[in-house]
Coordinates of C-alpha atoms and ligand atoms in Angstrom, one line a residue:
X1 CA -68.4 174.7 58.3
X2 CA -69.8 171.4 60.0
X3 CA -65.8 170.2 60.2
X4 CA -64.4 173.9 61.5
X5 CA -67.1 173.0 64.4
X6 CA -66.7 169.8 65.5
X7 CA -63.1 170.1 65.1
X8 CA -63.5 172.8 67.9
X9 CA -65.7 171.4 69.6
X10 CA -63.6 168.3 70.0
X11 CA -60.1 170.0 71.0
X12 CA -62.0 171.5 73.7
X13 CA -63.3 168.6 74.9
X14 CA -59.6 167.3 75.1
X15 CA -58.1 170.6 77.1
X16 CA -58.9 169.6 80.2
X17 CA -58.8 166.5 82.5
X18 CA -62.7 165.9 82.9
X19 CA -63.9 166.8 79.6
X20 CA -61.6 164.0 78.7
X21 CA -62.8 161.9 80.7
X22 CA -66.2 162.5 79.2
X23 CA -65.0 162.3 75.4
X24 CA -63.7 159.1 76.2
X25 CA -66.9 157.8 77.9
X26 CA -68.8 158.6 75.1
X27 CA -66.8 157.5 72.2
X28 CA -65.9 154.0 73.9
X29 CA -70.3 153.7 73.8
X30 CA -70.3 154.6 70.2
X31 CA -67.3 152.3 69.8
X32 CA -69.8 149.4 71.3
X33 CA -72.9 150.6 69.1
X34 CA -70.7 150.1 66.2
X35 CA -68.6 147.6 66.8
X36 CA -71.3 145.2 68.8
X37 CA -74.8 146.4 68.4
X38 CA -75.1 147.4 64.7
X39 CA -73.2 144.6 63.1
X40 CA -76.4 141.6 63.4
X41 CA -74.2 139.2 61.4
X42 CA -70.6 138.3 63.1
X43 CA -70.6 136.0 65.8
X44 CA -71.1 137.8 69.2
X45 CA -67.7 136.8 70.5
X46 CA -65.7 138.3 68.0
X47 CA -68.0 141.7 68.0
X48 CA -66.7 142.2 71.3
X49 CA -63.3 141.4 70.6
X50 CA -63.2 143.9 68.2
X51 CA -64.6 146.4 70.5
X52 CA -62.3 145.7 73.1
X53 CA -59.5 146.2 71.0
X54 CA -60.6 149.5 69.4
X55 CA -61.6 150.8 72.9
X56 CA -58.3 149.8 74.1
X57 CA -56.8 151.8 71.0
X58 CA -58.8 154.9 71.8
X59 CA -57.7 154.5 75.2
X60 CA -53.9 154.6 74.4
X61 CA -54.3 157.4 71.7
X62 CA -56.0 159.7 74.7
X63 CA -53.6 159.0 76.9
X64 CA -50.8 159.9 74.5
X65 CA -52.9 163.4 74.1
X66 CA -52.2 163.4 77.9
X67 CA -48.9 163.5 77.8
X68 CA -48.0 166.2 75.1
X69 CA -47.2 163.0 72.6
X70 CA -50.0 164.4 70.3
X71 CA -49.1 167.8 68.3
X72 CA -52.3 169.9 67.6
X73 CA -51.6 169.8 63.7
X74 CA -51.5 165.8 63.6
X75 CA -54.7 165.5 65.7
X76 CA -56.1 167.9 63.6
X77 CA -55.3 165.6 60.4
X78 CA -56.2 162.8 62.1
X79 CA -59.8 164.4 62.9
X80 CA -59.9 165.7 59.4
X81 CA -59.0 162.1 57.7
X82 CA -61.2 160.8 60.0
X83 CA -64.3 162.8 59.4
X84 CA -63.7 161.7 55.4
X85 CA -65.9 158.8 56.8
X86 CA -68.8 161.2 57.9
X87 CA -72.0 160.3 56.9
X88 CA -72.4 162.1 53.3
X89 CA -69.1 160.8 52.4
X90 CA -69.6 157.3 54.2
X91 CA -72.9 157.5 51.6
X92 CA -70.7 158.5 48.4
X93 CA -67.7 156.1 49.5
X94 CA -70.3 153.3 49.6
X95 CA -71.6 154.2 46.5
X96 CA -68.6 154.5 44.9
X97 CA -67.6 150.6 46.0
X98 CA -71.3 149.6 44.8
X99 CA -70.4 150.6 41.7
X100 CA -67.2 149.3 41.5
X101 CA -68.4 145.8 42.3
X102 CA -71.2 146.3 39.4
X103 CA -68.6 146.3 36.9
X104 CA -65.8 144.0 38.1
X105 CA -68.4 141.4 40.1
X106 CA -66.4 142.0 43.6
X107 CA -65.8 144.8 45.9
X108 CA -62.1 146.6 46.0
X109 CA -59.4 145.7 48.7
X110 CA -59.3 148.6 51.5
X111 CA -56.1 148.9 51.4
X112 CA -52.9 147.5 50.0
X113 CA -49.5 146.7 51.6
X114 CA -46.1 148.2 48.9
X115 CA -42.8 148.0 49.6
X116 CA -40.7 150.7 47.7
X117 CA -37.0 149.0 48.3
X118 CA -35.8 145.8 49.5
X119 CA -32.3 147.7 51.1
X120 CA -32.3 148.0 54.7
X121 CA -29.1 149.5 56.4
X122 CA -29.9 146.2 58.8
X123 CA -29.6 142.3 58.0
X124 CA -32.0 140.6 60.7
X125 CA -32.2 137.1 61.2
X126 CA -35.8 135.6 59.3
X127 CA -36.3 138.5 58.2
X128 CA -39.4 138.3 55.6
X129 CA -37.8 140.1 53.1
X130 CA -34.6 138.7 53.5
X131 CA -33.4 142.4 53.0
X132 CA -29.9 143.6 52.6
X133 CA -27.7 146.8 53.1
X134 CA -26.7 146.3 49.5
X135 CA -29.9 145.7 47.2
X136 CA -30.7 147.9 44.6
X137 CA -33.9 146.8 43.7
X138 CA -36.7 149.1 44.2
X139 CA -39.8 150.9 42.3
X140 CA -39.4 154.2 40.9
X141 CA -40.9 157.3 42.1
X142 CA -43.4 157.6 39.2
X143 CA -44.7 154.1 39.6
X144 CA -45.0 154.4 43.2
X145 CA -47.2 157.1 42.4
X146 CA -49.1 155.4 40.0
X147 CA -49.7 152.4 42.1
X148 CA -51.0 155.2 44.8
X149 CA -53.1 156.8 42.5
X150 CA -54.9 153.6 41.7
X151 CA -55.5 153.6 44.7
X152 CA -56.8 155.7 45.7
X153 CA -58.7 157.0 42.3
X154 CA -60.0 153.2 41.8
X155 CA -60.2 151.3 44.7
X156 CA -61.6 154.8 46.5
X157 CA -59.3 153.5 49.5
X158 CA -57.7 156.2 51.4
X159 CA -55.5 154.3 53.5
X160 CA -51.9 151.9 52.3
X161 CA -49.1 150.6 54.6
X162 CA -45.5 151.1 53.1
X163 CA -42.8 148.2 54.0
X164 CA -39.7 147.4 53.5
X165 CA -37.0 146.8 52.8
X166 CA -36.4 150.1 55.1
X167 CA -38.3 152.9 53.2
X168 CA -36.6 155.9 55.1
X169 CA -33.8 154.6 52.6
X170 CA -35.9 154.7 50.0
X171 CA -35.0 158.1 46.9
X172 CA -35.7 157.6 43.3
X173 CA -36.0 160.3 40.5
X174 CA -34.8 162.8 43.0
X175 CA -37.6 162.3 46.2
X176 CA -38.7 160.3 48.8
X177 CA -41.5 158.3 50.7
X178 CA -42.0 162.2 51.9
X179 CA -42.8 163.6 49.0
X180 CA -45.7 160.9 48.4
X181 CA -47.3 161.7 51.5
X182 CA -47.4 164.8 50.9
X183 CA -48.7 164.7 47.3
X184 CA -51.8 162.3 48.9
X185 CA -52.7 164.0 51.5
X186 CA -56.3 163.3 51.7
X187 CA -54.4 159.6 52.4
X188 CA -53.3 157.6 55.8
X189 CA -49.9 156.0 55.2
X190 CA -48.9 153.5 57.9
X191 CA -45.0 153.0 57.3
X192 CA -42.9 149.9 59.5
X193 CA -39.8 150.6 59.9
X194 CA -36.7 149.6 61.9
X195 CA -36.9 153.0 63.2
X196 CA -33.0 153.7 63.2
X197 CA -33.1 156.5 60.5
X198 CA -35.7 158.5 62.5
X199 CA -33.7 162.0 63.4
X200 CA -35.3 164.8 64.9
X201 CA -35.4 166.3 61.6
X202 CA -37.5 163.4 59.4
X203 CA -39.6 162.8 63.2
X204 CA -40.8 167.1 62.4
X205 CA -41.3 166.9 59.1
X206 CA -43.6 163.8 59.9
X207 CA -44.9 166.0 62.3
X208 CA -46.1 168.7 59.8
X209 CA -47.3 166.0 57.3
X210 CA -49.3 164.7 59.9
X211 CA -50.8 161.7 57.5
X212 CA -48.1 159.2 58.9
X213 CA -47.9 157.0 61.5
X214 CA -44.4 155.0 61.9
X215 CA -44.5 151.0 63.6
X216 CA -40.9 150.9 64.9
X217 CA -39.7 147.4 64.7
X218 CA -38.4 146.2 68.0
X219 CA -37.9 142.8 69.7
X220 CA -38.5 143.0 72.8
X221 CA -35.8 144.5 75.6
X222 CA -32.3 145.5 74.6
X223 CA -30.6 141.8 74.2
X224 CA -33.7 140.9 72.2
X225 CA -33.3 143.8 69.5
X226 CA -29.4 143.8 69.6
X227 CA -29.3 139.6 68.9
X228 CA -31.3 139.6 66.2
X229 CA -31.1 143.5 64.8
X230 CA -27.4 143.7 65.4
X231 CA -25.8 145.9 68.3
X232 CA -26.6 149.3 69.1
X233 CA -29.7 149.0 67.5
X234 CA -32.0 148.9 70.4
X235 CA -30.4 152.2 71.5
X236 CA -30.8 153.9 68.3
X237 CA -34.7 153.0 68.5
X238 CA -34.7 154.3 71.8
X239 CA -33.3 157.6 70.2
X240 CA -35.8 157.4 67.6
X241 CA -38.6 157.2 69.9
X242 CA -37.9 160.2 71.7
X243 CA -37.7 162.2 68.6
X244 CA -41.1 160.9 67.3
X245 CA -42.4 161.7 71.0
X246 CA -40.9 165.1 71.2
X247 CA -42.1 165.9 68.0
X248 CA -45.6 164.9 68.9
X249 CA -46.0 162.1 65.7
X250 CA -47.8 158.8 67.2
X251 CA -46.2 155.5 66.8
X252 CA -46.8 152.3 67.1
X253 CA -44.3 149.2 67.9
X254 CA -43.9 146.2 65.3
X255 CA -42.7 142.8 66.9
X256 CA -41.8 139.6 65.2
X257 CA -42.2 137.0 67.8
X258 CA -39.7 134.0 67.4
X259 CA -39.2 131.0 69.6
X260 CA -36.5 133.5 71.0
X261 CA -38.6 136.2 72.3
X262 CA -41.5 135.1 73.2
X263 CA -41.2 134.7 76.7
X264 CA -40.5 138.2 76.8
X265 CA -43.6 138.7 75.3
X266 CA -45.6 136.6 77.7
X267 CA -44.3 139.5 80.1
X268 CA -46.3 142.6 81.2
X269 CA -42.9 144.7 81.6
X270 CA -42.9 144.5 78.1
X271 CA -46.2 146.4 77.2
X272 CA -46.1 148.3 80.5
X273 CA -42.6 149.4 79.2
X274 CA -43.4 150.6 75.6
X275 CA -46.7 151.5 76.0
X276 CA -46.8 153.5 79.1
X277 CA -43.6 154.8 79.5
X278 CA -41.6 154.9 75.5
X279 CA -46.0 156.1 74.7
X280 CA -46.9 153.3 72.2
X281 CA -50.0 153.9 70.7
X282 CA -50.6 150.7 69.2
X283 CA -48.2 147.4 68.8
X284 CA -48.4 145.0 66.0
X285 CA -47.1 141.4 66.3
X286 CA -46.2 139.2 63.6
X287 CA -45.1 135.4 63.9
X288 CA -41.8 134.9 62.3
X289 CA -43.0 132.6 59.0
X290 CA -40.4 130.3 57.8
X291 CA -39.6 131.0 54.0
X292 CA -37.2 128.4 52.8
X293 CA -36.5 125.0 54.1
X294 CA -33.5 126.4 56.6
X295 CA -33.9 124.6 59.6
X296 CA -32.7 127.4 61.1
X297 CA -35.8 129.3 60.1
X298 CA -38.2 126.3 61.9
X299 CA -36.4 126.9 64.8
X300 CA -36.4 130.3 65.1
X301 CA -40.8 129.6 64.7
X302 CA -43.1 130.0 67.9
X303 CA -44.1 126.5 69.0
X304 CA -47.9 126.0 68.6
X305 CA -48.2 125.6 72.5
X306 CA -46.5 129.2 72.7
X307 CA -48.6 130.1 70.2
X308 CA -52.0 129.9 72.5
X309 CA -49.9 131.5 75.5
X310 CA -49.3 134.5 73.6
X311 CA -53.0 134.7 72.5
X312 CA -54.1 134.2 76.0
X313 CA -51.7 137.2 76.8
X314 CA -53.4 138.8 73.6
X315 CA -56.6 138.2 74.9
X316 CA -55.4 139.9 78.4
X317 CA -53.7 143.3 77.2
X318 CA -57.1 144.4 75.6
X319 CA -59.5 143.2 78.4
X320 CA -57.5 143.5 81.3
X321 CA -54.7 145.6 80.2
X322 CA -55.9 147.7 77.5
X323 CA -53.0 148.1 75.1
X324 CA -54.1 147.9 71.8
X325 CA -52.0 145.4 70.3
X326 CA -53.0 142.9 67.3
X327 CA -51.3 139.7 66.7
X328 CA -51.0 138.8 62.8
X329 CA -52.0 135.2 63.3
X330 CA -53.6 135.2 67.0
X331 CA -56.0 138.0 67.0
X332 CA -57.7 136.6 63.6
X333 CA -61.5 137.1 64.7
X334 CA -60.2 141.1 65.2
X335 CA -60.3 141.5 60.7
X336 CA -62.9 138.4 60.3
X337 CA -60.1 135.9 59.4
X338 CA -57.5 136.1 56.8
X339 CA -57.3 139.0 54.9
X340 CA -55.4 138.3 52.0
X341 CA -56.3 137.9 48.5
X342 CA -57.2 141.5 47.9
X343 CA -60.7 140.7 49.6
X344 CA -63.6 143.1 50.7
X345 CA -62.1 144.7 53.7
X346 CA -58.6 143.2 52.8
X347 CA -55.1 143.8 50.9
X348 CA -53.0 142.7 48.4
X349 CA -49.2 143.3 48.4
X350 CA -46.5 144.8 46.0
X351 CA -42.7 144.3 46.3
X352 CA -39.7 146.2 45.3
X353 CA -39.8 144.4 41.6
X354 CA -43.9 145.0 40.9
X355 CA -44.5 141.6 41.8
X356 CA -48.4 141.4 43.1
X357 CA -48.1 139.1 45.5
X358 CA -52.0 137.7 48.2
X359 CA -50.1 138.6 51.7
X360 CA -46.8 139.5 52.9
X361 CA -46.5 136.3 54.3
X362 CA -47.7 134.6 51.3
X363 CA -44.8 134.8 48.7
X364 CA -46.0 133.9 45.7
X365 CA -47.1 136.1 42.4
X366 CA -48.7 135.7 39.0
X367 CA -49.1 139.7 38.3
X368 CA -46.3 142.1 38.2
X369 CA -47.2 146.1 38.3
X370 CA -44.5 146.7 35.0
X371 CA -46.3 143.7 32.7
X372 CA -49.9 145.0 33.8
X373 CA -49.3 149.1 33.0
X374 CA -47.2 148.0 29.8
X375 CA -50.2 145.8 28.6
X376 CA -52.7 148.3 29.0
X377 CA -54.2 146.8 32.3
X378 CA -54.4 147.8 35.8
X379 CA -54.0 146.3 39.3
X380 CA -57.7 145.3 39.2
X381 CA -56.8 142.5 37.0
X382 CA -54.5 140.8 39.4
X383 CA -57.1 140.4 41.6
X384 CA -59.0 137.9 39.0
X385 CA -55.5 135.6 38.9
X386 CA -56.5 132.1 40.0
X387 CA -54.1 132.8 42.5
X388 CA -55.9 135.8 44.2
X389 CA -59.4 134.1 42.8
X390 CA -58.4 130.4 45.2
X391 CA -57.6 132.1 47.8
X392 CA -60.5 134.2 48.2
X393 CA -62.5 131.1 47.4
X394 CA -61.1 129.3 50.1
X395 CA -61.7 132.8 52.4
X396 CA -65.6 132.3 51.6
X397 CA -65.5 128.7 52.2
X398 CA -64.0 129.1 55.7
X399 CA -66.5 131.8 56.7
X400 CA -63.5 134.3 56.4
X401 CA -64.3 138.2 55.4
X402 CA -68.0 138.7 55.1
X403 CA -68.7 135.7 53.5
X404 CA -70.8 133.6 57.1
X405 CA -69.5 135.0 59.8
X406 CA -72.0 134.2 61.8
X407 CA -71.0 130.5 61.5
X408 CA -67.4 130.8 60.8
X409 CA -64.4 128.5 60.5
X410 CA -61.9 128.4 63.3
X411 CA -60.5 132.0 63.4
X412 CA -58.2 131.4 66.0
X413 CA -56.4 129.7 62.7
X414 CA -56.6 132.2 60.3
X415 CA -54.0 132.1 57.9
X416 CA -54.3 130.7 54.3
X417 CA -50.8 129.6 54.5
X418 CA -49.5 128.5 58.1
X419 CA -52.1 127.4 59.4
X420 CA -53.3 125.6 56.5
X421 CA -50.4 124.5 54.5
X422 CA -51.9 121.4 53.0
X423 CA -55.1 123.6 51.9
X424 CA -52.1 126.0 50.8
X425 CA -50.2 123.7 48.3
X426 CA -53.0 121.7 46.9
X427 CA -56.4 123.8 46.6
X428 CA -54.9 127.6 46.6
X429 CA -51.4 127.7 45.1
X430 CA -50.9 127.4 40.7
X431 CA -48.7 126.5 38.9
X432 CA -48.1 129.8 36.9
X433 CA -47.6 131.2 40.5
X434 CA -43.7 132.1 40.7
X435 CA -41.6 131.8 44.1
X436 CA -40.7 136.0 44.8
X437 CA -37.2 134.1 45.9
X438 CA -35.1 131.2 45.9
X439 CA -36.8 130.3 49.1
X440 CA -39.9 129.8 48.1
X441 CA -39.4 128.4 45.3
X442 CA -37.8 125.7 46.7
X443 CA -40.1 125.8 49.6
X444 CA -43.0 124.8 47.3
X445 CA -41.6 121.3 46.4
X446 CA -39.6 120.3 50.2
X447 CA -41.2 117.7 51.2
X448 CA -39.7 118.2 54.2
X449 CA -40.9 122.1 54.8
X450 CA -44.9 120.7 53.6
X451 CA -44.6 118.3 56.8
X452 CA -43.5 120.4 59.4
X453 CA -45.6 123.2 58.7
X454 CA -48.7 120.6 58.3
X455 CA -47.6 118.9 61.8
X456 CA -47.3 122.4 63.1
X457 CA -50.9 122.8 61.8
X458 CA -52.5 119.7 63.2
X459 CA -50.9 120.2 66.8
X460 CA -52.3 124.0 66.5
X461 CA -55.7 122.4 65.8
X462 CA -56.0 120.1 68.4
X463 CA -54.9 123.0 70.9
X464 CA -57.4 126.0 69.4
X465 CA -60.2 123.6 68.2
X466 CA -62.0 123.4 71.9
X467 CA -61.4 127.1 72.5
X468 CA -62.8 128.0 69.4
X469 CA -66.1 126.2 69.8
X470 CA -66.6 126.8 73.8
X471 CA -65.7 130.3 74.1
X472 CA -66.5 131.5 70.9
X473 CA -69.2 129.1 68.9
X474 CA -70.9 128.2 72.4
X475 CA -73.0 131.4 72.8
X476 CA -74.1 131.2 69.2
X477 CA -75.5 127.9 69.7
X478 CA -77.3 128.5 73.1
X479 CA -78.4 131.7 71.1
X480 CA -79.9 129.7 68.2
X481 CA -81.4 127.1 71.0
X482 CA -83.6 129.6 72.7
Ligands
LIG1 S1 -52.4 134.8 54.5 FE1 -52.0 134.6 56.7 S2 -50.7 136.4 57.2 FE2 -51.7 136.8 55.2 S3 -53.5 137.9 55.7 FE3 -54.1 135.8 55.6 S4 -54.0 135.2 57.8 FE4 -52.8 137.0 57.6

């Protein structure tokens, strides 16, 4: 009854220009309280980092309501999946974690990262998971749903982003990605794709799922996509966009930032572009990694000095601009470092083969979904492997997660691989961890790939090191001094 009321309280708030106005006023305070005033233990800075970006979020998502990019039955959903953090259920959820960490010593992941299939009907340049038109290799439909279950049943999350591969491609045993968002719908699903194989069709029936939210890769302008996507492709986004728009589904935009791009991305057109006028709600940038020793690969990698320009733009589009957009390896202090490892607050991933991998980004894997359910375990266990257990280690050591952080590492260096290769290979990867491809298994020995990632590291500490302690450690220590 409490739900049927606020949920009409709150769409008539957002009917009309003032009471908008108002709605957004007072969330963006609560937004503060939460973000900045109730959390005593994260270092001041990076509260208000975080409330800047979520402000900046709401901001976009309000002004997509403005412009009819909203459907009533996915803002309803939204409200609804939202509310499931009320406070009786924000008591139960907690209670539920409390006692998961009784029995297993740790609390779950929030959410994990699964890619269905590895084909993509496109063959981009770096692409992470070196997809290809022509792979077969994906999970079945009843161990997708498995994995889902788990969960959502064990891990009481309520929230996983599917990957690819491109998982509009993805039909096994008769159904799609569709059919599992609709069988969890008490579930968010955040879903990248490249955004080509969105018709008006799929963009409606997303619409009347209403649990889905698609991150359209782009690269920047037309040339950008085209070069590295392949021709046409920027065009067919474009198309896709309008669909998702017309349909009233909101969307983010997914960019992999290369040495290539990233002038664009030190541009304002850019967010001005596909935030206010293709209605963005959120962007997502991620730093092209190079797997394998390619040379190709390194150069394709943003410099480190690029590096801090495009944080300094980060830092800009939420204070200045506010466009909610979070960089993978800029915006670190957003999640409280690295979140890998299948830590509190964090994810673990799962490919198209079962493999369990820490990140993404970090290709390596001792578990695999198809050995765990055949041996009677579940994907608890792979978050004891010493893989998982190192890196997590290394998290708590570094002040990353909830460990310190109120005297954290350098979060403006976050990751447990790029930024810290030599960490990487001696203290966090095992020998019973397997390469997930060619690449990286040969990456793991090349001499050659160890010292340019650990130059790149040492050049990107010099540059962030100062930053880190004068505009982020300074007001702690004048804090502690008075
Ligand atoms: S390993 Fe790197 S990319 Fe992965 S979550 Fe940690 S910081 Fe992010």
């Amino acid at each position: 009854m409490k739900e049927i009321i606020f949920m009409k309280v709150l769409q008539q708030l957002l009917s009309n220009k003032f009471s908008r106005k108002y709605l957004l006023k007072k969330l963006d305070n609560y937004i503060y309280t939460s973000f900045v005033e109730n959390d005593d233990k994260t270092i001041h800075k990076a509260k208000v980092r975080k409330y800047q970006f979520m402000a900046s979020l709401l901001r976009c998502a309000l002004q997509n309501v403005e412009k009819g990019y909203l459907s009533r039955n996915v803002f309803k959903r939204i409200s609804q999946l939202m509310l499931t953090n009320s406070y009786p259920r924000k008591q139960r959820y907690s209670k539920k974690l409390e006692e998961f960490k009784t029995r297993y010593g740790k609390y779950p992941p929030n959410f994990i990262v699964l890619s269905p299939t590895k084909a993509c009907n496109l063959n981009c340049t770096g692409c992470y998971a070196s997809s290809d038109p022509h792979s077969g290799a994906k999970l079945p439909y009843h161990m997708v749903d498995r994995i889902i279950s788990e969960v959502h049943d064990t891990f009481h999350s309520n929230f996983v982003v599917i990957s690819g591969g491109e998982p509009f491609l993805y039909k096994s045993e008769g159904k799609t990605l569709l059919d599992i968002f609709e069988e969890y719908n008490d579930m968010f699903f955040l879903m990248y794709t490249n955004g080509t194989l969105i018709t008006p069709e799929i963009a409606k029936k997303l619409e009347s799922l209403g649990n889905v939210t698609p991150a359209v890769s782009v690269e920047g302008f037309e040339a950008d996509t085209d070069e590295r996507r392949g021709k046409g492709t920027h065009k067919k986004i474009m198309e896709s966009l309008e669909n998702l728009r017309n349909a009233g589904v909101p969307f983010g935009i997914s960019v992999t930032a290369t040495s290539k791009n990233a002038d664009t991305l030190l541009e304002d057109e850019f967010y001005d572009y596909f935030f206010n006028r293709q209605g963005a709600t959120y962007m997502w940038q991620f730093q092209l990694m190079p797997i394998g020793r390619s040379s190709n690969a390194f150069d394709l990698m943003v410099p480190p000095e690029k590096r801090l320009k495009l944080y300094r733009k980060w830092e800009e589009c939420i204070t200045q601009k506010k466009y909610s957009v979070a960089d993978f390896w800029n915006s670190g202090v957003l999640s409280n470092g690295c979140i890998a490892y299948g830590r509190r607050g964090g994810y673990f991933y799962i490919d198209w083969n079962g493999n369990i991998m820490p990140c993404v980004f970090v290709p390596y894997y001792v578990d695999n979904v198809y050995e765990l359910y055949n041996n009677g375990k579940s994907l608890v266990d792979a978050l004891f492997s010493d893989l998982m257990k190192n890196g997590r280690a290394w998290q708590s050591k570094m002040g990353h997660g909830y460990a310190h952080p109120d005297h954290p590492d350098n979060w403006l260096m976050p990751c447990s691989i790029r930024d810290h290769y030599d960490n990487f290979r001696r203290n966090i990867l095992t020998e019973t961890a397997a390469g997930e491809s060619e690449e990286a298994e040969e990456a793991r020995n090349d001499e050659e790939y160890y010292r340019k990632l650990v130059e790149y590291d040492q050049e990107l500490e010099k540059l962030t090191g100062d930053i880190w302690e004068q505009e982020y450690m300074q007001y702690e220590k004048e804090e502690a001094g008075k």
